[in-house]
Amino acid sequence: MSAITELKDKTNTKTLNLVLLTIATAGIYPILWLYSNYSVIDSITKKKTADNTFVIWIAVCAGLGGALAGNGESLLDIISLILTLASSVLYIVWAFKAKSALQEYALTEHKIDLRMNGFYTFFFTVYYINYCINDLPEAQRKQRILTGHTAEVES
């Protein structure tokens, strides 16, 4: 059995840093975070959430959507909107795959009933998944307290 902190230690990103880097890079950083961490999440949870092609399509849709936006031509603005929506849908699809993988991993490997909010998963996608990864040790501590395993919590 792996340590509960393994996923947190390998992704090694605080959620606030993820948000601030998103702002500083005009939205590019979540794509970089996803590209560098989906394989870590997949290998630890033993469930496939994405592949390189999937992340590249997110980048293509987000990049072209941003590049075509606001140039005054209505057709290009519509195409920009469609591409931006497509990147958002791809993020949401990945987030729900990651949510499922995290819940299964927590249950099978660590006997934790990890409850993740579907609303937050939908609206905060990468940020909420990162938050839940960072919160796994705290979820385990709470689960042990609720099940009466306080001796393991104190050590």
XYZ file of C-alpha atoms in Angstrom:
155
model
C 0.000 0.000 0.000
C 1.313 3.430 -0.917
C 1.482 6.382 1.453
C -1.510 8.715 1.415
C 0.811 11.653 0.719
C 2.409 10.079 -2.378
C 0.078 11.763 -4.865
C 0.293 15.107 -3.077
C 4.094 14.923 -2.928
C 4.469 14.034 -6.605
C 2.113 16.681 -7.961
C 3.540 19.192 -5.475
C 1.348 22.202 -6.283
C -0.598 24.290 -3.809
C -4.013 25.250 -5.157
C -3.452 28.953 -4.486
C -0.218 28.790 -6.512
C -2.127 27.093 -9.327
C -4.695 29.917 -9.355
C -2.054 32.659 -9.197
C 0.024 31.065 -11.951
C -3.106 30.790 -14.088
C -3.650 34.519 -13.723
C 0.024 35.323 -14.356
C 0.174 33.177 -17.505
C -3.218 34.256 -18.892
C -4.679 30.766 -18.527
C -1.821 28.684 -19.905
C -0.562 27.191 -16.639
C -3.449 24.724 -16.051
C -2.595 23.116 -19.394
C 1.046 22.799 -18.318
C 0.009 21.443 -14.911
C -2.290 18.906 -16.536
C 0.375 17.849 -19.053
C 2.976 17.269 -16.357
C 0.670 15.661 -13.773
C -1.919 13.505 -15.542
C 0.606 10.684 -15.945
C 1.498 10.887 -12.233
C -2.185 10.714 -11.299
C -2.732 7.831 -13.734
C 0.218 5.803 -12.434
C -0.675 6.220 -8.768
C -4.436 5.725 -9.105
C -3.991 3.013 -11.751
C -6.782 4.578 -13.857
C -6.373 6.384 -17.164
C -7.596 9.975 -17.071
C -5.915 11.431 -20.169
C -3.135 11.048 -22.694
C -0.876 13.442 -24.577
C -3.339 13.843 -27.451
C -6.161 14.808 -25.073
C -4.047 17.516 -23.403
C -2.821 18.769 -26.790
C -6.435 19.203 -27.919
C -7.171 21.246 -24.804
C -4.173 23.433 -25.655
C -5.199 23.762 -29.305
C -8.779 24.730 -28.480
C -7.744 27.188 -25.764
C -4.939 28.699 -27.854
C -6.911 29.164 -31.040
C -9.924 30.348 -29.072
C -7.820 33.047 -27.464
C -6.014 33.954 -30.678
C -9.211 34.438 -32.674
C -11.088 36.366 -29.982
C -11.946 40.036 -30.174
C -10.727 40.942 -33.638
C -14.065 42.445 -34.658
C -15.194 39.886 -37.212
C -18.318 38.144 -36.024
C -17.522 34.802 -37.695
C -14.081 34.601 -36.054
C -15.599 35.614 -32.717
C -18.129 32.769 -33.025
C -15.379 30.290 -33.906
C -13.358 31.614 -30.961
C -16.308 31.081 -28.641
C -16.844 27.534 -29.907
C -13.159 26.660 -29.444
C -13.097 28.162 -25.953
C -16.213 26.184 -25.028
C -14.605 23.047 -26.451
C -11.541 23.518 -24.245
C -13.818 24.027 -21.235
C -15.719 20.830 -22.040
C -12.443 18.905 -22.362
C -11.310 20.229 -18.963
C -14.633 19.142 -17.441
C -14.389 15.671 -18.992
C -10.887 15.262 -17.579
C -11.954 16.553 -14.156
C -14.729 13.970 -13.851
C -12.373 11.181 -14.948
C -9.846 12.358 -12.351
C -12.596 12.616 -9.710
C -13.587 9.009 -10.348
C -9.951 7.856 -10.280
C -9.240 9.691 -7.003
C -12.335 8.320 -5.300
C -11.541 4.765 -6.400
C -7.889 5.145 -5.339
C -8.826 6.515 -1.917
C -11.312 3.709 -1.346
C -9.259 0.764 -2.564
C -5.790 1.805 -1.402
C -6.524 3.719 1.798
C -10.089 2.733 2.782
C -11.257 6.361 2.626
C -14.723 7.322 1.443
C -13.573 10.420 -0.423
C -16.600 12.560 -1.139
C -15.989 15.004 -3.934
C -18.539 17.599 -4.939
C -19.778 17.288 -8.524
C -20.679 20.994 -8.672
C -17.129 21.993 -7.688
C -15.692 19.440 -10.105
C -17.746 20.956 -12.923
C -16.954 24.602 -12.220
C -13.423 24.459 -10.828
C -12.084 21.433 -12.793
C -8.273 21.326 -12.455
C -8.257 23.521 -9.345
C -10.697 21.305 -7.446
C -8.871 18.111 -8.410
C -5.605 19.658 -7.205
C -7.292 20.751 -3.973
C -8.648 17.235 -3.363
C -5.242 15.693 -4.043
C -3.704 18.037 -1.469
C -6.524 17.268 0.993
C -6.153 13.454 0.893
C -4.088 13.226 4.121
C -6.663 15.356 5.964
C -9.499 13.209 4.599
C -7.716 10.129 5.895
C -7.257 11.724 9.331
C -10.959 12.596 9.519
C -11.981 9.113 8.349
C -9.855 7.493 11.048
C -11.318 9.713 13.742
C -14.868 8.962 12.597
C -14.236 5.212 12.557
C -12.625 5.229 15.987
C -9.017 4.579 14.958
C -7.637 7.411 17.102
C -4.474 5.520 18.056
C -3.355 5.584 14.404
C -4.150 9.307 14.153
C -1.962 10.244 17.121
C 1.112 8.379 15.851
